[in-house]
PDB file of N, CA and C in Angstrom:
ATOM      1  N   ILE A  19       0.866  -1.091  -0.147  1.00 74.00           N
ATOM      2  CA  ILE A  19      -0.027   0.154   0.161  1.00 74.00           C
ATOM      3  C   ILE A  19       0.966   1.168  -0.096  1.00 74.00           C
ATOM      4  N   SER A  20       0.491   2.204  -0.988  1.00 76.00           N
ATOM      5  CA  SER A  20       1.375   3.478  -0.913  1.00 76.00           C
ATOM      6  C   SER A  20       0.371   4.720  -0.798  1.00 76.00           C
ATOM      7  N   PHE A  21       0.963   5.707  -0.498  1.00 76.00           N
ATOM      8  CA  PHE A  21       0.145   6.693  -0.437  1.00 76.00           C
ATOM      9  C   PHE A  21       0.791   7.829  -1.176  1.00 76.00           C
ATOM     10  N   SER A  22       0.031   8.942  -1.825  1.00 79.00           N
ATOM     11  CA  SER A  22       0.456   9.902  -2.401  1.00 79.00           C
ATOM     12  C   SER A  22       0.559  11.095  -1.427  1.00 79.00           C
ATOM     13  N   LEU A  23       1.866  11.568  -1.142  1.00 80.00           N
ATOM     14  CA  LEU A  23       1.950  12.520  -0.351  1.00 80.00           C
ATOM     15  C   LEU A  23       1.511  13.940  -0.883  1.00 80.00           C
ATOM     16  N   ASN A  24       1.483  14.198  -1.988  1.00 84.00           N
ATOM     17  CA  ASN A  24       0.397  15.445  -2.532  1.00 84.00           C
ATOM     18  C   ASN A  24      -1.004  15.272  -2.128  1.00 84.00           C
ATOM     19  N   CYS A  25      -1.640  14.120  -2.210  1.00 75.00           N
ATOM     20  CA  CYS A  25      -2.877  13.837  -1.556  1.00 75.00           C
ATOM     21  C   CYS A  25      -3.026  13.869  -0.108  1.00 75.00           C
ATOM     22  N   ILE A  26      -2.239  13.334   0.676  1.00 75.00           N
ATOM     23  CA  ILE A  26      -2.147  13.627   2.195  1.00 75.00           C
ATOM     24  C   ILE A  26      -1.941  15.060   2.382  1.00 75.00           C
ATOM     25  N   LYS A  27      -1.327  15.737   1.824  1.00 79.00           N
ATOM     26  CA  LYS A  27      -0.785  17.211   2.069  1.00 79.00           C
ATOM     27  C   LYS A  27      -2.154  17.902   1.733  1.00 79.00           C
ATOM     28  N   SER A  28      -2.890  17.640   0.745  1.00 79.00           N
ATOM     29  CA  SER A  28      -4.007  18.305   0.247  1.00 79.00           C
ATOM     30  C   SER A  28      -5.252  18.112   1.038  1.00 79.00           C
ATOM     31  N   SER A  29      -5.097  16.926   1.858  1.00 73.00           N
ATOM     32  CA  SER A  29      -6.306  16.507   2.621  1.00 73.00           C
ATOM     33  C   SER A  29      -5.925  16.636   4.348  1.00 73.00           C
ATOM     34  N   LYS A  30      -4.970  17.504   4.505  1.00 73.00           N
ATOM     35  CA  LYS A  30      -4.670  17.698   5.761  1.00 73.00           C
ATOM     36  C   LYS A  30      -5.836  17.900   6.907  1.00 73.00           C
ATOM     37  N   ALA A  31      -6.774  18.812   6.506  1.00 73.00           N
ATOM     38  CA  ALA A  31      -8.015  19.038   7.289  1.00 73.00           C
ATOM     39  C   ALA A  31      -8.648  17.673   7.603  1.00 73.00           C
ATOM     40  N   HIS A  32      -8.635  16.684   6.868  1.00 74.00           N
ATOM     41  CA  HIS A  32      -9.262  15.407   7.056  1.00 74.00           C
ATOM     42  C   HIS A  32      -8.377  14.177   7.100  1.00 74.00           C
ATOM     43  N   ALA A  33      -7.325  14.497   7.511  1.00 75.00           N
ATOM     44  CA  ALA A  33      -6.112  13.341   7.795  1.00 75.00           C
ATOM     45  C   ALA A  33      -6.503  12.245   8.660  1.00 75.00           C
ATOM     46  N   ARG A  34      -7.396  12.723   9.722  1.00 76.00           N
ATOM     47  CA  ARG A  34      -7.664  11.728  10.753  1.00 76.00           C
ATOM     48  C   ARG A  34      -8.847  10.577  10.197  1.00 76.00           C
ATOM     49  N   CYS A  35      -9.543  10.955   9.107  1.00 77.00           N
ATOM     50  CA  CYS A  35     -10.482   9.951   8.457  1.00 77.00           C
ATOM     51  C   CYS A  35      -9.576   9.545   7.103  1.00 77.00           C
ATOM     52  N   GLU A  36      -8.894  10.359   6.471  1.00 80.00           N
ATOM     53  CA  GLU A  36      -8.301  10.102   5.055  1.00 80.00           C
ATOM     54  C   GLU A  36      -7.523   8.935   5.279  1.00 80.00           C
ATOM     55  N   ILE A  37      -6.343   9.069   6.061  1.00 82.00           N
ATOM     56  CA  ILE A  37      -5.188   8.107   6.228  1.00 82.00           C
ATOM     57  C   ILE A  37      -5.786   6.726   6.595  1.00 82.00           C
ATOM     58  N   PRO A  38      -6.579   6.593   7.797  1.00 85.00           N
ATOM     59  CA  PRO A  38      -7.011   5.298   8.017  1.00 85.00           C
ATOM     60  C   PRO A  38      -8.151   4.608   7.056  1.00 85.00           C
ATOM     61  N   GLY A  39      -8.865   5.844   6.476  1.00 84.00           N
ATOM     62  CA  GLY A  39      -9.773   5.542   5.325  1.00 84.00           C
ATOM     63  C   GLY A  39      -9.047   4.932   4.085  1.00 84.00           C
ATOM     64  N   VAL A  40      -7.844   5.311   3.763  1.00 84.00           N
ATOM     65  CA  VAL A  40      -7.280   4.728   2.526  1.00 84.00           C
ATOM     66  C   VAL A  40      -6.768   3.500   2.862  1.00 84.00           C
ATOM     67  N   LEU A  41      -6.172   3.116   4.065  1.00 87.00           N
ATOM     68  CA  LEU A  41      -5.764   1.797   4.547  1.00 87.00           C
ATOM     69  C   LEU A  41      -6.807   0.821   4.529  1.00 87.00           C
ATOM     70  N   VAL A  42      -7.952   1.144   5.162  1.00 87.00           N
ATOM     71  CA  VAL A  42      -9.216   0.331   5.220  1.00 87.00           C
ATOM     72  C   VAL A  42      -9.589  -0.076   3.728  1.00 87.00           C
ATOM     73  N   HIS A  43      -9.700   0.819   2.689  1.00 85.00           N
ATOM     74  CA  HIS A  43      -9.890   0.633   1.397  1.00 85.00           C
ATOM     75  C   HIS A  43      -9.195  -0.297   0.512  1.00 85.00           C
ATOM     76  N   GLU A  44      -7.892   0.080   0.896  1.00 85.00           N
ATOM     77  CA  GLU A  44      -6.804  -0.779   0.230  1.00 85.00           C
ATOM     78  C   GLU A  44      -6.637  -2.262   0.885  1.00 85.00           C
ATOM     79  N   VAL A  45      -6.940  -2.388   2.017  1.00 86.00           N
ATOM     80  CA  VAL A  45      -6.893  -3.812   2.699  1.00 86.00           C
ATOM     81  C   VAL A  45      -8.066  -4.507   2.048  1.00 86.00           C
ATOM     82  N   ILE A  46      -9.185  -3.884   1.957  1.00 84.00           N
ATOM     83  CA  ILE A  46     -10.417  -4.471   1.298  1.00 84.00           C
ATOM     84  C   ILE A  46      -9.888  -5.089  -0.096  1.00 84.00           C
ATOM     85  N   HIS A  47      -9.143  -4.324  -0.914  1.00 79.00           N
ATOM     86  CA  HIS A  47      -8.806  -4.608  -2.267  1.00 79.00           C
ATOM     87  C   HIS A  47      -7.809  -5.690  -2.199  1.00 79.00           C
ATOM     88  N   SER A  48      -7.036  -5.900  -1.013  1.00 80.00           N
ATOM     89  CA  SER A  48      -6.064  -7.106  -0.802  1.00 80.00           C
ATOM     90  C   SER A  48      -6.854  -8.170  -0.398  1.00 80.00           C
ATOM     91  N   TYR A  49      -7.912  -8.082   0.330  1.00 77.00           N
ATOM     92  CA  TYR A  49      -8.724  -9.325   0.510  1.00 77.00           C
ATOM     93  C   TYR A  49      -9.566  -9.717  -0.820  1.00 77.00           C
ATOM     94  N   TRP A  50      -9.919  -8.902  -1.553  1.00 70.00           N
ATOM     95  CA  TRP A  50     -10.825  -9.351  -2.735  1.00 70.00           C
ATOM     96  C   TRP A  50      -9.836  -9.680  -3.848  1.00 70.00           C
ATOM     97  N   TYR A  51      -8.446  -9.532  -3.756  1.00 66.00           N
ATOM     98  CA  TYR A  51      -7.609  -9.671  -4.786  1.00 66.00           C
ATOM     99  C   TYR A  51      -7.690 -11.326  -5.306  1.00 66.00           C
ATOM    100  N   ASN A  52      -8.043 -12.089  -4.405  1.00 60.00           N
ATOM    101  CA  ASN A  52      -8.155 -13.509  -4.686  1.00 60.00           C
ATOM    102  C   ASN A  52      -9.233 -13.832  -5.759  1.00 60.00           C
ATOM    103  N   THR A  53      -9.891 -12.984  -6.352  1.00 65.00           N
ATOM    104  CA  THR A  53     -11.106 -13.128  -7.285  1.00 65.00           C
ATOM    105  C   THR A  53     -10.254 -13.522  -8.510  1.00 65.00           C
ATOM    106  N   LYS A  54      -8.984 -13.303  -8.789  1.00 70.00           N
ATOM    107  CA  LYS A  54      -8.323 -13.726 -10.059  1.00 70.00           C
ATOM    108  C   LYS A  54      -8.839 -12.987 -11.247  1.00 70.00           C
ATOM    109  N   GLU A  55      -9.351 -11.890 -10.978  1.00 71.00           N
ATOM    110  CA  GLU A  55      -9.956 -10.988 -12.385  1.00 71.00           C
ATOM    111  C   GLU A  55     -11.124 -11.378 -12.632  1.00 71.00           C
ATOM    112  N   THR A  56     -11.905 -12.221 -11.882  1.00 77.00           N
ATOM    113  CA  THR A  56     -13.236 -12.598 -12.321  1.00 77.00           C
ATOM    114  C   THR A  56     -14.422 -11.689 -11.717  1.00 77.00           C
ATOM    115  N   CYS A  57     -13.990 -10.674 -11.014  1.00 77.00           N
ATOM    116  CA  CYS A  57     -14.776  -9.659 -10.377  1.00 77.00           C
ATOM    117  C   CYS A  57     -14.667  -8.464 -11.139  1.00 77.00           C
ATOM    118  N   PRO A  58     -15.794  -7.726 -11.592  1.00 79.00           N
ATOM    119  CA  PRO A  58     -15.498  -6.542 -12.192  1.00 79.00           C
ATOM    120  C   PRO A  58     -14.899  -5.393 -11.315  1.00 79.00           C
ATOM    121  N   GLY A  59     -13.972  -4.681 -12.128  1.00 77.00           N
ATOM    122  CA  GLY A  59     -13.426  -3.742 -11.015  1.00 77.00           C
ATOM    123  C   GLY A  59     -14.108  -2.738 -10.347  1.00 77.00           C
ATOM    124  N   GLY A  60     -15.267  -2.407 -11.063  1.00 84.00           N
ATOM    125  CA  GLY A  60     -16.257  -1.356 -10.489  1.00 84.00           C
ATOM    126  C   GLY A  60     -16.829  -1.903  -9.213  1.00 84.00           C
ATOM    127  N   LEU A  61     -17.118  -3.252  -9.141  1.00 84.00           N
ATOM    128  CA  LEU A  61     -17.715  -3.927  -8.073  1.00 84.00           C
ATOM    129  C   LEU A  61     -16.535  -3.942  -6.799  1.00 84.00           C
ATOM    130  N   MET A  62     -15.432  -4.177  -7.300  1.00 83.00           N
ATOM    131  CA  MET A  62     -14.339  -4.309  -6.189  1.00 83.00           C
ATOM    132  C   MET A  62     -14.048  -2.761  -5.520  1.00 83.00           C
ATOM    133  N   LYS A  63     -14.240  -1.734  -6.428  1.00 85.00           N
ATOM    134  CA  LYS A  63     -14.138  -0.316  -5.920  1.00 85.00           C
ATOM    135  C   LYS A  63     -15.329  -0.016  -5.006  1.00 85.00           C
ATOM    136  N   GLY A  64     -16.438  -0.591  -5.515  1.00 86.00           N
ATOM    137  CA  GLY A  64     -17.600  -0.165  -4.728  1.00 86.00           C
ATOM    138  C   GLY A  64     -17.648  -0.894  -3.230  1.00 86.00           C
ATOM    139  N   ILE A  65     -17.289  -2.049  -3.259  1.00 87.00           N
ATOM    140  CA  ILE A  65     -17.184  -2.818  -2.038  1.00 87.00           C
ATOM    141  C   ILE A  65     -16.064  -2.147  -1.053  1.00 87.00           C
ATOM    142  N   ALA A  66     -15.037  -1.707  -1.657  1.00 87.00           N
ATOM    143  CA  ALA A  66     -14.081  -1.202  -0.683  1.00 87.00           C
ATOM    144  C   ALA A  66     -14.564   0.134  -0.195  1.00 87.00           C
ATOM    145  N   ASP A  67     -15.155   1.052  -1.182  1.00 86.00           N
ATOM    146  CA  ASP A  67     -15.610   2.351  -0.712  1.00 86.00           C
ATOM    147  C   ASP A  67     -16.880   2.118   0.293  1.00 86.00           C
ATOM    148  N   PHE A  68     -17.835   0.946   0.035  1.00 87.00           N
ATOM    149  CA  PHE A  68     -18.958   0.824   1.075  1.00 87.00           C
ATOM    150  C   PHE A  68     -18.276   0.360   2.482  1.00 87.00           C
ATOM    151  N   VAL A  69     -17.274  -0.470   2.536  1.00 87.00           N
ATOM    152  CA  VAL A  69     -16.665  -0.859   3.728  1.00 87.00           C
ATOM    153  C   VAL A  69     -16.203   0.574   4.480  1.00 87.00           C
ATOM    154  N   ARG A  70     -15.361   1.146   3.599  1.00 84.00           N
ATOM    155  CA  ARG A  70     -14.639   2.475   4.292  1.00 84.00           C
ATOM    156  C   ARG A  70     -15.858   3.336   4.745  1.00 84.00           C
ATOM    157  N   PHE A  71     -17.005   3.369   4.016  1.00 83.00           N
ATOM    158  CA  PHE A  71     -18.146   4.496   4.450  1.00 83.00           C
ATOM    159  C   PHE A  71     -18.643   3.870   5.818  1.00 83.00           C
ATOM    160  N   HIS A  72     -18.806   2.604   5.802  1.00 82.00           N
ATOM    161  CA  HIS A  72     -19.594   2.066   7.319  1.00 82.00           C
ATOM    162  C   HIS A  72     -18.551   1.868   8.252  1.00 82.00           C
ATOM    163  N   THR A  73     -17.263   1.985   8.054  1.00 82.00           N
ATOM    164  CA  THR A  73     -16.413   2.022   9.180  1.00 82.00           C
ATOM    165  C   THR A  73     -16.033   3.500   9.931  1.00 82.00           C
ATOM    166  N   CYS A  74     -16.802   4.425   9.376  1.00 76.00           N
ATOM    167  CA  CYS A  74     -16.735   5.772   9.878  1.00 76.00           C
ATOM    168  C   CYS A  74     -15.514   6.455   9.455  1.00 76.00           C
ATOM    169  N   PHE A  75     -14.871   6.062   8.327  1.00 78.00           N
ATOM    170  CA  PHE A  75     -13.709   6.695   7.692  1.00 78.00           C
ATOM    171  C   PHE A  75     -14.088   7.364   6.542  1.00 78.00           C
ATOM    172  N   ALA A  76     -15.274   7.711   6.334  1.00 74.00           N
ATOM    173  CA  ALA A  76     -15.756   8.171   5.033  1.00 74.00           C
ATOM    174  C   ALA A  76     -15.485   9.835   5.178  1.00 74.00           C
ATOM    175  N   LEU A  77     -15.189  10.339   4.336  1.00 70.00           N
ATOM    176  CA  LEU A  77     -14.702  11.926   4.172  1.00 70.00           C
ATOM    177  C   LEU A  77     -16.063  12.573   4.354  1.00 70.00           C
ATOM    178  N   PRO A  78     -16.136  13.903   4.853  1.00 68.00           N
ATOM    179  CA  PRO A  78     -17.266  14.540   5.168  1.00 68.00           C
ATOM    180  C   PRO A  78     -18.233  14.802   3.846  1.00 68.00           C
ATOM    181  N   HIS A  79     -17.497  14.885   2.588  1.00 68.00           N
ATOM    182  CA  HIS A  79     -18.268  15.067   1.572  1.00 68.00           C
ATOM    183  C   HIS A  79     -19.176  13.998   1.146  1.00 68.00           C
ATOM    184  N   TRP A  80     -18.776  12.724   1.609  1.00 67.00           N
ATOM    185  CA  TRP A  80     -19.351  11.559   1.317  1.00 67.00           C
ATOM    186  C   TRP A  80     -20.764  11.510   2.026  1.00 67.00           C
ATOM    187  N   ARG A  81     -20.913  12.038   3.082  1.00 65.00           N
ATOM    188  CA  ARG A  81     -22.158  11.682   4.009  1.00 65.00           C
ATOM    189  C   ARG A  81     -23.176  12.702   3.550  1.00 65.00           C
ATOM    190  N   PRO A  82     -24.444  12.206   3.397  1.00 63.00           N
ATOM    191  CA  PRO A  82     -25.563  13.048   2.920  1.00 63.00           C
ATOM    192  C   PRO A  82     -25.898  14.113   3.906  1.00 63.00           C
ATOM    193  N   ARG A  83     -26.334  15.396   3.491  1.00 56.00           N
ATOM    194  CA  ARG A  83     -26.684  16.349   4.365  1.00 56.00           C
ATOM    195  C   ARG A  83     -28.101  15.992   4.905  1.00 56.00           C
ATOM    196  N   ALA A  84     -28.321  16.609   6.070  1.00 54.00           N
ATOM    197  CA  ALA A  84     -29.371  16.324   6.930  1.00 54.00           C
ATOM    198  C   ALA A  84     -30.743  16.314   5.781  1.00 54.00           C
ATOM    199  N   GLU A  85     -30.743  17.284   5.065  1.00 56.00           N
ATOM    200  CA  GLU A  85     -31.840  17.682   4.096  1.00 56.00           C
ATOM    201  C   GLU A  85     -31.847  16.544   3.103  1.00 56.00           C
ATOM    202  N   GLU A  86     -31.127  15.921   2.942  1.00 51.00           N
ATOM    203  CA  GLU A  86     -30.920  14.943   1.876  1.00 51.00           C
ATOM    204  C   GLU A  86     -31.457  13.479   2.414  1.00 51.00           C
ATOM    205  N   LYS A  87     -31.462  13.415   3.712  1.00 50.00           N
ATOM    206  CA  LYS A  87     -31.827  11.797   4.222  1.00 50.00           C
ATOM    207  C   LYS A  87     -33.197  11.733   3.966  1.00 50.00           C
TER     208      LYS A  87
END
C-alpha cells in the first residue's frame, strides 16, 4: 500500500479519516484480490468504498446532508 504525499498534504484537514480510510480501502482490495480477475473492477471499488463508508472513515463530503436523508 502506498500513499500519495500530495494527496495527504491536500487533505490535511481530513487526515484523521483520510489516512485510516485509505488503509481500510486498500486492505479490502487485498482481501478481494483473490478473485483472479473474475470480479468487475467497479464492483471491487464499490465494495471497498462501502466498507470504508461504514467504518466511519468516510470523508465529510461522502455523507448526505440532513435535508437529503
